[in-house]
Amino acid sequence: MPIKPLQDRCKPFAQFVRGFKAQGVYPYFRPISRSWGTEVEMNGRRLIMIGSNDYLGLSHDPRVMEAAVKAMQRWGTGPGGSRFLSGNLTLHEALEERLAAFVGKKKAVVHVTGFSTNLGSIACLLTADDVILYDRENHASLFEGCHASKARLIPFAHNDAEAAALKVAAAREKYPGSVMLLITEGVFSMSGDVPPLAELAQLKKEHPNLLIYLDDAHGVGVMGPGGRGTAEYFGLTAEMDFIMGTFSKALASVGGFLAGDDEDVLEYVRHQSKTLIFSAGLPASCGATVLACLDIIEAEPERVERLWEINHKVRAGYHEIGLLCGEAHSPVIPIHIGSELKAGLLAADLLDHGIFALPAIFPAVPRGKALIRTAYMSTHQDSQVDYVLEVLDRLARKHRVLAADLGRDGDYFRTRGVSSLGRTSPDPAVSLVSK
Ligand SMILES: Cc1ncc(COP(=O)(O)O)c(C=O)c1O
């Protein structure tokens, strides 16, 4: 039977998933039958959503929805082809111009997802003669781009600028004349950590051939003045050679873009990125959604301010309960737990209490450093947040996940950002998703 070798390969994984489900703590692929933004319906129950990346709640704004419908009426539901051939719309070009201006760069190239932006752009820009230095906790799409480029890959400890400096200096000596690209994230998707961008940008002064690629998937729309992103938050937009963003978070859509100041380099990406050339263009409704979101973000800065107001309230609430959630200025607020089982049990109990939040386990976070990833929207009501805090207060005690319960794990989390994570490689037999 020719499928047998594949069955042998997949069976241990499928058994692992079944075991997870049997424990009643399997938290993934939850089917949502309806959404109102801050609340969703699942199995006939209405739940408060605290795990969405729709940070500004714009996916349900009537103006945004109307823009999507109008674009669909004008251009149809799908683009009918790759942008390279028959699927390039005037809308795509208007969007690229608008995005570049929004993040403070000269030019942008839109892809059909954020994942394909990272994969296609990094893979086409770097070659086997080049060097990529990357934060160990970077997103899977960045890893895929790095691997596809065949460049020499040099990881540095998460958010450790000193370690990065040593690795950059060593790489420069060992591979003189190579293109060197340092890749980090503006807001790390699971932990919510924000990078030491000033220290990383400083490396460009010592190593003029060093380029920086900032994946700001979670920062665009919410971080910095006017939501213009994490680089702007640090006042370092000019120092970033590339700013990547996605539409799937605050911009309430699907799609992604790469922005930069060098027009030739961006033109090259536009023609050489395989995920752009050999993939369908972004549907018009998705592009129009983003343009409508940008209009609202620019006209109503109070939306971004409201998000930070809620996040300050939540973080203060978590601290008061005794949870360990760090201090980062970030739209992602982790509840550090350590044990994967405890994180799964707490998430399941939250669900029983009408709250949708997801655990992040290995390999999305380092092994044994599980957390509940919470993220709020500027459209959440205070009463919803109060309810979540009240439930968490009870459940955190019940599941013994307070900072005081974490022991040595707690020390690890308290020193995050300055310590090395020493990550082990994914074991497909015991991890749900391979990074
Ligand atoms: C840091 C980061 N980069 C890239 C992506 C990919 O974005 P998209 O959802 O648009 O494919 C994500 C999404 O999860 C992300 O968190």
Coordinates of C-alpha atoms and ligand atoms in Angstrom, one line a residue:
M1 CA 0.0 0.0 0.0
P2 CA 1.9 3.1 -1.2
I3 CA 0.3 5.4 1.5
K4 CA 1.7 3.2 4.3
P5 CA 5.0 5.1 4.8
L6 CA 3.0 8.3 5.2
Q7 CA 0.6 6.6 7.6
D8 CA 3.6 5.5 9.7
R9 CA 4.9 9.0 9.7
C10 CA 1.6 10.6 10.6
K11 CA 0.2 8.1 13.1
P12 CA 2.2 9.1 16.2
F13 CA 1.1 12.7 15.6
A14 CA -2.5 11.8 15.1
Q15 CA -2.4 9.7 18.3
F16 CA -0.9 12.6 20.2
V17 CA -3.8 14.9 19.0
R18 CA -6.3 12.2 20.0
G19 CA -4.7 12.0 23.5
F20 CA -4.9 15.7 23.9
K21 CA -8.6 15.7 22.9
A22 CA -9.3 12.8 25.3
Q23 CA -8.0 14.9 28.2
G24 CA -10.6 17.5 27.3
V25 CA -8.0 20.3 27.0
Y26 CA -7.5 20.4 23.2
P27 CA -7.9 24.1 22.4
Y28 CA -7.3 24.4 18.7
F29 CA -9.5 24.6 15.6
R30 CA -12.4 25.8 17.7
P31 CA -15.3 26.3 15.3
I32 CA -16.9 29.7 15.6
S33 CA -20.4 29.9 14.2
R34 CA -20.8 33.7 14.5
S35 CA -18.9 36.7 15.6
W36 CA -19.8 40.1 16.9
G37 CA -16.2 41.2 17.4
T38 CA -15.6 41.1 21.1
E39 CA -18.0 38.2 21.4
V40 CA -18.3 35.0 19.4
E41 CA -20.7 32.1 19.2
M42 CA -19.4 28.5 19.6
N43 CA -21.6 25.4 20.1
G44 CA -24.6 27.6 20.7
R45 CA -22.8 29.6 23.5
R46 CA -21.8 33.2 23.4
L47 CA -18.2 33.8 24.6
I48 CA -16.1 36.9 25.3
M49 CA -13.2 36.9 22.9
I50 CA -9.8 37.7 24.5
G51 CA -7.7 35.9 22.0
S52 CA -8.1 37.8 18.7
N53 CA -5.6 40.0 16.8
D54 CA -8.4 42.3 15.7
Y55 CA -6.9 44.8 18.1
L56 CA -9.0 47.8 17.1
G57 CA -12.2 45.8 16.6
L58 CA -12.3 47.1 13.0
S59 CA -13.4 43.9 11.4
H60 CA -17.0 44.6 12.5
D61 CA -17.0 48.4 11.8
P62 CA -19.9 49.1 9.4
R63 CA -17.8 51.5 7.3
V64 CA -15.1 48.9 6.8
M65 CA -17.6 46.2 5.9
E66 CA -19.3 48.6 3.4
A67 CA -15.9 49.3 1.8
A68 CA -15.3 45.6 1.4
V69 CA -18.7 45.0 -0.2
K70 CA -18.4 47.9 -2.6
A71 CA -14.9 46.7 -3.7
M72 CA -16.4 43.2 -4.3
Q73 CA -19.2 44.7 -6.4
R74 CA -16.6 46.6 -8.5
W75 CA -13.9 44.0 -8.9
G76 CA -15.7 40.7 -8.1
T77 CA -14.9 38.2 -5.3
G78 CA -11.5 37.0 -6.5
P79 CA -8.7 38.6 -8.5
G80 CA -8.7 36.0 -11.3
G81 CA -5.0 35.6 -11.3
S82 CA -1.6 36.5 -10.0
R83 CA -0.8 40.2 -9.7
F84 CA 2.0 39.6 -12.2
L85 CA -0.5 38.6 -14.9
S86 CA -4.2 39.3 -14.9
G87 CA -4.9 40.0 -11.1
N88 CA -3.2 43.4 -10.5
L89 CA -5.8 45.9 -9.5
T90 CA -5.5 49.7 -9.3
L91 CA -6.6 49.1 -5.7
H92 CA -3.4 47.1 -5.0
E93 CA -1.2 50.0 -6.2
A94 CA -3.2 52.6 -4.2
L95 CA -2.8 50.4 -1.2
E96 CA 0.9 50.1 -1.6
E97 CA 1.3 53.8 -1.8
R98 CA -0.9 54.3 1.3
L99 CA 0.9 51.7 3.3
A100 CA 4.4 53.0 2.5
A101 CA 3.3 56.5 3.6
F102 CA 1.6 55.1 6.8
V103 CA 4.8 53.4 8.0
G104 CA 7.1 56.1 6.8
K105 CA 8.8 54.4 3.9
K106 CA 9.0 55.2 0.2
K107 CA 7.6 52.0 -1.3
A108 CA 5.7 48.9 -0.4
V109 CA 4.9 45.6 -2.0
V110 CA 1.6 43.8 -1.1
H111 CA 1.4 40.0 -0.9
V112 CA -1.6 37.8 -0.4
T113 CA -0.7 37.1 3.3
G114 CA 1.8 38.1 5.9
F115 CA 3.3 34.7 5.8
S116 CA 3.9 34.8 2.1
T117 CA 5.3 38.3 2.4
N118 CA 8.0 37.0 4.7
L119 CA 8.6 33.8 2.9
G120 CA 8.7 35.3 -0.6
S121 CA 10.7 38.5 0.2
I122 CA 13.4 37.0 2.4
A123 CA 13.8 34.0 0.0
C124 CA 14.3 36.2 -3.1
L125 CA 16.5 38.9 -1.5
L126 CA 19.1 36.7 0.2
T127 CA 21.4 34.1 -1.3
A128 CA 23.8 31.3 -0.1
D129 CA 26.6 33.9 0.0
D130 CA 24.7 36.0 2.6
V131 CA 24.2 35.9 6.4
I132 CA 21.0 36.2 8.3
L133 CA 21.0 36.9 12.0
Y134 CA 17.7 36.2 13.6
D135 CA 16.0 36.2 17.0
R136 CA 15.4 32.7 18.2
E137 CA 11.7 33.4 18.8
N138 CA 10.9 34.8 15.4
H139 CA 7.7 33.8 13.7
A140 CA 7.5 30.6 11.6
S141 CA 7.1 32.6 8.3
L142 CA 10.4 34.3 9.0
F143 CA 12.1 30.9 9.5
E144 CA 10.7 29.6 6.3
G145 CA 11.9 32.6 4.4
C146 CA 15.4 32.3 5.9
H147 CA 15.6 28.6 5.1
A148 CA 14.3 29.1 1.5
S149 CA 17.0 31.8 0.9
K150 CA 19.8 29.2 1.7
A151 CA 21.7 32.0 3.4
R152 CA 23.9 31.2 6.4
L153 CA 21.6 31.4 9.4
I154 CA 22.9 32.6 12.8
P155 CA 20.4 32.7 15.7
F156 CA 20.8 35.0 18.7
A157 CA 19.1 34.7 22.1
H158 CA 15.7 36.2 22.3
N159 CA 15.7 40.0 22.7
D160 CA 19.4 39.8 23.7
A161 CA 21.1 42.8 22.0
E162 CA 24.5 42.0 23.5
A163 CA 24.3 38.4 22.1
A164 CA 23.3 39.9 18.7
A165 CA 26.2 42.3 18.7
L166 CA 28.7 39.5 19.3
K167 CA 27.2 37.4 16.6
V168 CA 27.1 40.3 14.1
A169 CA 30.8 41.1 14.8
A170 CA 31.8 37.5 14.4
A171 CA 29.8 37.1 11.2
R172 CA 31.4 40.2 9.7
E173 CA 34.9 38.9 10.4
K174 CA 34.1 35.5 9.1
Y175 CA 32.1 36.5 6.0
P176 CA 33.5 39.9 5.0
G177 CA 31.7 41.4 2.1
S178 CA 28.5 39.3 2.6
V179 CA 25.1 40.9 2.9
M180 CA 24.1 40.7 6.6
L181 CA 20.4 40.9 7.4
L182 CA 19.2 41.0 11.1
I183 CA 15.6 40.0 11.5
T184 CA 13.4 40.6 14.5
E185 CA 9.8 41.3 15.4
G186 CA 8.2 44.6 16.5
V187 CA 5.9 42.7 18.9
F188 CA 6.5 39.0 19.4
S189 CA 3.3 37.3 18.6
M190 CA 3.0 34.9 21.6
S191 CA 4.8 36.6 24.5
G192 CA 4.0 40.2 23.5
D193 CA 7.7 41.0 24.0
V194 CA 9.0 44.2 22.3
P195 CA 12.6 44.1 21.0
P196 CA 15.5 46.3 22.2
L197 CA 15.3 48.1 18.9
A198 CA 17.5 51.1 19.8
E199 CA 20.4 48.7 20.7
L200 CA 19.9 46.6 17.6
A201 CA 19.7 49.8 15.4
Q202 CA 22.9 51.0 17.1
L203 CA 24.7 47.9 15.5
K204 CA 24.2 49.6 12.1
K205 CA 26.6 52.4 13.2
E206 CA 29.3 49.9 14.0
H207 CA 28.6 47.6 11.0
P208 CA 27.5 49.8 8.1
N209 CA 26.7 46.8 5.9
L210 CA 24.1 45.5 8.4
L211 CA 20.5 45.6 7.3
I212 CA 17.5 45.4 9.6
Y213 CA 14.2 43.6 8.7
L214 CA 11.4 44.3 11.2
D215 CA 8.4 42.1 11.1
D216 CA 5.8 44.4 12.7
A217 CA 2.7 42.2 12.1
H218 CA 1.4 43.0 15.6
G219 CA 2.6 46.5 15.8
V220 CA 1.2 48.2 12.7
G221 CA -2.0 50.0 13.5
V222 CA -1.5 50.0 17.3
M223 CA 2.1 50.8 18.3
G224 CA 3.6 54.3 18.2
P225 CA 2.0 57.6 17.4
G226 CA -1.1 57.2 15.3
G227 CA -0.6 53.4 15.3
R228 CA 2.2 53.8 12.7
G229 CA 4.1 50.9 14.1
T230 CA 6.9 49.8 16.5
A231 CA 9.7 51.5 14.6
E232 CA 7.8 54.8 15.0
Y233 CA 7.2 54.0 18.7
F234 CA 11.0 53.9 19.1
G235 CA 11.6 56.8 16.7
L236 CA 13.7 54.5 14.5
T237 CA 11.8 54.2 11.3
A238 CA 14.7 55.6 9.2
E239 CA 17.0 52.9 10.7
M240 CA 14.8 50.0 9.6
D241 CA 15.7 48.9 6.1
F242 CA 12.6 46.8 5.8
I243 CA 9.3 47.0 7.7
M244 CA 6.9 44.1 7.2
G245 CA 3.3 44.2 8.2
T246 CA 0.2 42.1 7.9
F247 CA -3.4 42.9 7.4
S248 CA -4.6 40.0 9.5
K249 CA -4.3 41.8 12.9
A250 CA -5.3 45.5 13.5
L251 CA -6.1 46.0 9.8
A252 CA -9.0 43.6 10.0
S253 CA -8.3 41.7 6.8
V254 CA -6.0 39.2 5.2
G255 CA -2.8 40.1 3.3
G256 CA 0.7 41.5 4.0
F257 CA 3.3 44.0 2.8
L258 CA 7.0 44.7 2.8
A259 CA 8.0 48.4 2.9
G260 CA 11.4 50.0 2.4
D261 CA 13.1 53.1 1.1
D262 CA 15.1 51.6 -1.7
E263 CA 12.8 51.5 -4.7
D264 CA 15.0 49.2 -6.8
V265 CA 15.1 46.6 -4.0
L266 CA 11.3 46.7 -3.7
E267 CA 10.9 46.4 -7.4
Y268 CA 13.1 43.3 -7.4
V269 CA 10.9 41.8 -4.7
R270 CA 7.8 42.6 -6.7
H271 CA 9.2 40.6 -9.7
Q272 CA 11.1 37.9 -7.9
S273 CA 9.1 36.9 -4.9
K274 CA 7.7 33.5 -5.8
T275 CA 4.8 33.8 -3.4
L276 CA 3.7 37.0 -5.2
I277 CA 4.3 35.9 -8.8
F278 CA 3.0 32.4 -8.5
S279 CA 0.1 33.1 -6.2
A280 CA -3.2 34.8 -6.7
G281 CA -3.5 38.5 -5.9
L282 CA -5.2 39.9 -2.9
P283 CA -9.0 40.0 -3.3
A284 CA -10.3 43.5 -3.7
S285 CA -12.5 43.3 -0.7
C286 CA -9.4 42.6 1.5
G287 CA -7.5 45.6 0.1
A288 CA -10.5 47.9 0.4
T289 CA -10.9 46.8 4.0
V290 CA -7.3 47.9 4.8
L291 CA -7.8 51.3 3.1
A292 CA -11.0 51.9 5.1
C293 CA -9.1 50.8 8.3
L294 CA -6.3 53.3 7.6
D295 CA -8.8 56.1 7.1
I296 CA -10.4 55.3 10.5
I297 CA -7.1 54.9 12.3
E298 CA -6.0 58.3 11.0
A299 CA -9.3 60.1 11.6
E300 CA -10.0 58.5 15.0
P301 CA -6.8 58.3 17.1
E302 CA -9.0 57.7 20.1
R303 CA -9.4 54.1 19.0
V304 CA -5.7 53.4 19.5
E305 CA -5.8 55.3 22.8
R306 CA -8.8 53.2 24.0
L307 CA -6.8 50.0 23.2
W308 CA -4.0 51.2 25.5
E309 CA -6.5 52.3 28.2
I310 CA -8.0 48.8 28.2
N311 CA -4.6 47.1 28.2
H312 CA -3.4 49.2 31.1
K313 CA -6.5 48.2 33.0
V314 CA -6.0 44.6 32.2
R315 CA -2.3 44.5 33.1
A316 CA -3.0 46.3 36.4
G317 CA -5.8 43.7 37.0
Y318 CA -3.5 40.8 36.3
H319 CA -0.8 42.2 38.6
E320 CA -3.4 42.6 41.3
I321 CA -4.6 39.1 41.0
G322 CA -1.0 38.0 41.2
L323 CA -0.5 36.7 37.7
L324 CA 2.8 37.1 35.9
C325 CA 2.3 39.1 32.7
G326 CA 5.4 41.3 32.3
E327 CA 5.5 45.0 31.7
A328 CA 5.9 45.4 28.0
H329 CA 4.0 48.1 26.2
S330 CA 2.3 45.6 23.8
P331 CA -1.1 44.6 22.5
V332 CA -0.4 41.0 23.5
I333 CA -0.6 40.3 27.3
P334 CA 0.6 36.9 28.2
I335 CA -0.3 35.0 31.4
H336 CA 2.9 33.1 32.0
I337 CA 2.2 29.6 33.3
G338 CA 5.1 27.2 32.5
S339 CA 3.3 23.9 32.5
E340 CA 1.6 23.0 29.2
L341 CA -1.1 20.9 31.0
K342 CA -1.9 23.7 33.4
A343 CA -2.2 26.2 30.6
G344 CA -4.5 23.8 28.8
L345 CA -6.7 23.2 31.9
L346 CA -7.0 26.9 32.6
A347 CA -8.0 27.7 29.0
A348 CA -10.6 24.9 29.1
D349 CA -12.0 26.3 32.4
L350 CA -12.1 29.8 31.0
L351 CA -14.1 28.4 28.1
D352 CA -16.5 26.8 30.6
H353 CA -16.9 30.3 32.1
G354 CA -17.7 31.9 28.7
I355 CA -14.2 33.2 27.9
F356 CA -12.3 32.4 24.7
A357 CA -8.5 32.5 25.3
L358 CA -5.8 30.2 23.9
P359 CA -2.8 28.6 25.5
A360 CA 0.5 28.9 23.6
I361 CA 2.7 25.8 24.0
F362 CA 5.9 24.5 22.4
P363 CA 7.0 25.2 19.7
A364 CA 5.1 28.5 19.6
V365 CA 6.9 29.2 22.8
P366 CA 10.0 27.5 24.3
R367 CA 9.3 24.0 25.8
G368 CA 7.9 24.2 29.3
K369 CA 7.2 27.9 29.0
A370 CA 3.5 27.7 28.2
L371 CA 1.3 30.8 28.6
I372 CA -2.2 31.9 27.9
R373 CA -2.0 34.5 25.2
T374 CA -4.5 37.3 25.8
A375 CA -5.2 40.2 23.5
Y376 CA -8.0 42.7 23.9
M377 CA -9.7 45.0 21.5
S378 CA -10.4 48.7 21.7
T379 CA -14.1 47.8 21.3
H380 CA -14.2 45.7 24.5
Q381 CA -16.6 47.2 27.1
D382 CA -15.3 47.8 30.7
S383 CA -18.0 45.3 31.9
Q384 CA -16.5 42.6 29.7
V385 CA -13.0 43.2 31.0
D386 CA -14.3 43.3 34.6
Y387 CA -16.0 39.9 34.1
V388 CA -12.8 38.4 32.7
L389 CA -10.7 39.7 35.6
E390 CA -13.2 38.4 38.2
V391 CA -13.2 34.9 36.6
L392 CA -9.4 34.9 36.2
D393 CA -9.0 35.8 39.9
R394 CA -10.9 32.7 40.9
L395 CA -9.5 30.3 38.3
A396 CA -5.9 31.3 38.7
R397 CA -6.1 30.3 42.4
K398 CA -7.9 27.1 41.6
H399 CA -5.2 26.1 39.0
R400 CA -2.3 27.4 41.0
V401 CA -0.9 29.6 38.3
L402 CA -0.2 32.7 40.2
A403 CA 3.3 34.2 40.1
A404 CA 3.9 32.8 43.5
D405 CA 3.1 29.3 42.3
L406 CA 5.5 29.3 39.4
G407 CA 8.8 28.6 41.3
R408 CA 11.8 28.5 39.1
D409 CA 9.6 29.0 36.0
G410 CA 8.7 32.3 37.6
D411 CA 12.4 33.3 37.7
Y412 CA 12.7 32.5 34.0
F413 CA 9.7 34.6 33.1
R414 CA 10.8 37.5 35.4
T415 CA 14.2 37.7 33.6
R416 CA 12.7 37.4 30.1
G417 CA 14.4 39.7 27.6
V418 CA 17.8 39.5 29.1
S419 CA 18.2 35.7 29.4
S420 CA 19.1 33.2 26.8
L421 CA 16.3 30.7 26.0
G422 CA 18.4 27.8 24.8
R423 CA 15.6 26.5 22.6
T424 CA 15.5 22.8 21.6
S425 CA 14.5 21.7 18.2
P426 CA 10.8 20.7 17.5
D427 CA 10.0 17.1 18.0
P428 CA 7.0 16.4 15.6
A429 CA 5.8 13.5 17.7
V430 CA 5.1 15.6 20.7
S431 CA 4.3 19.1 19.3
L432 CA 1.1 20.2 17.7
V433 CA 2.6 22.5 15.1
S434 CA 6.1 22.4 13.7
K435 CA 7.7 25.8 13.6
Ligands
LIG1 C1 5.0 38.0 13.7 C2 4.2 37.5 12.6 N1 4.6 37.5 11.3 C3 3.9 37.1 10.3 C4 2.6 36.5 10.5 C5 1.9 36.0 9.3 O1 0.8 36.9 9.0 P1 -0.5 36.4 8.2 O2 -1.5 36.0 9.2 O3 -0.9 37.6 7.5 O4 -0.1 35.3 7.3 C6 2.1 36.5 11.8 C7 0.8 35.9 12.0 O5 0.5 35.1 12.8 C8 2.9 36.9 12.9 O6 2.4 36.8 14.1

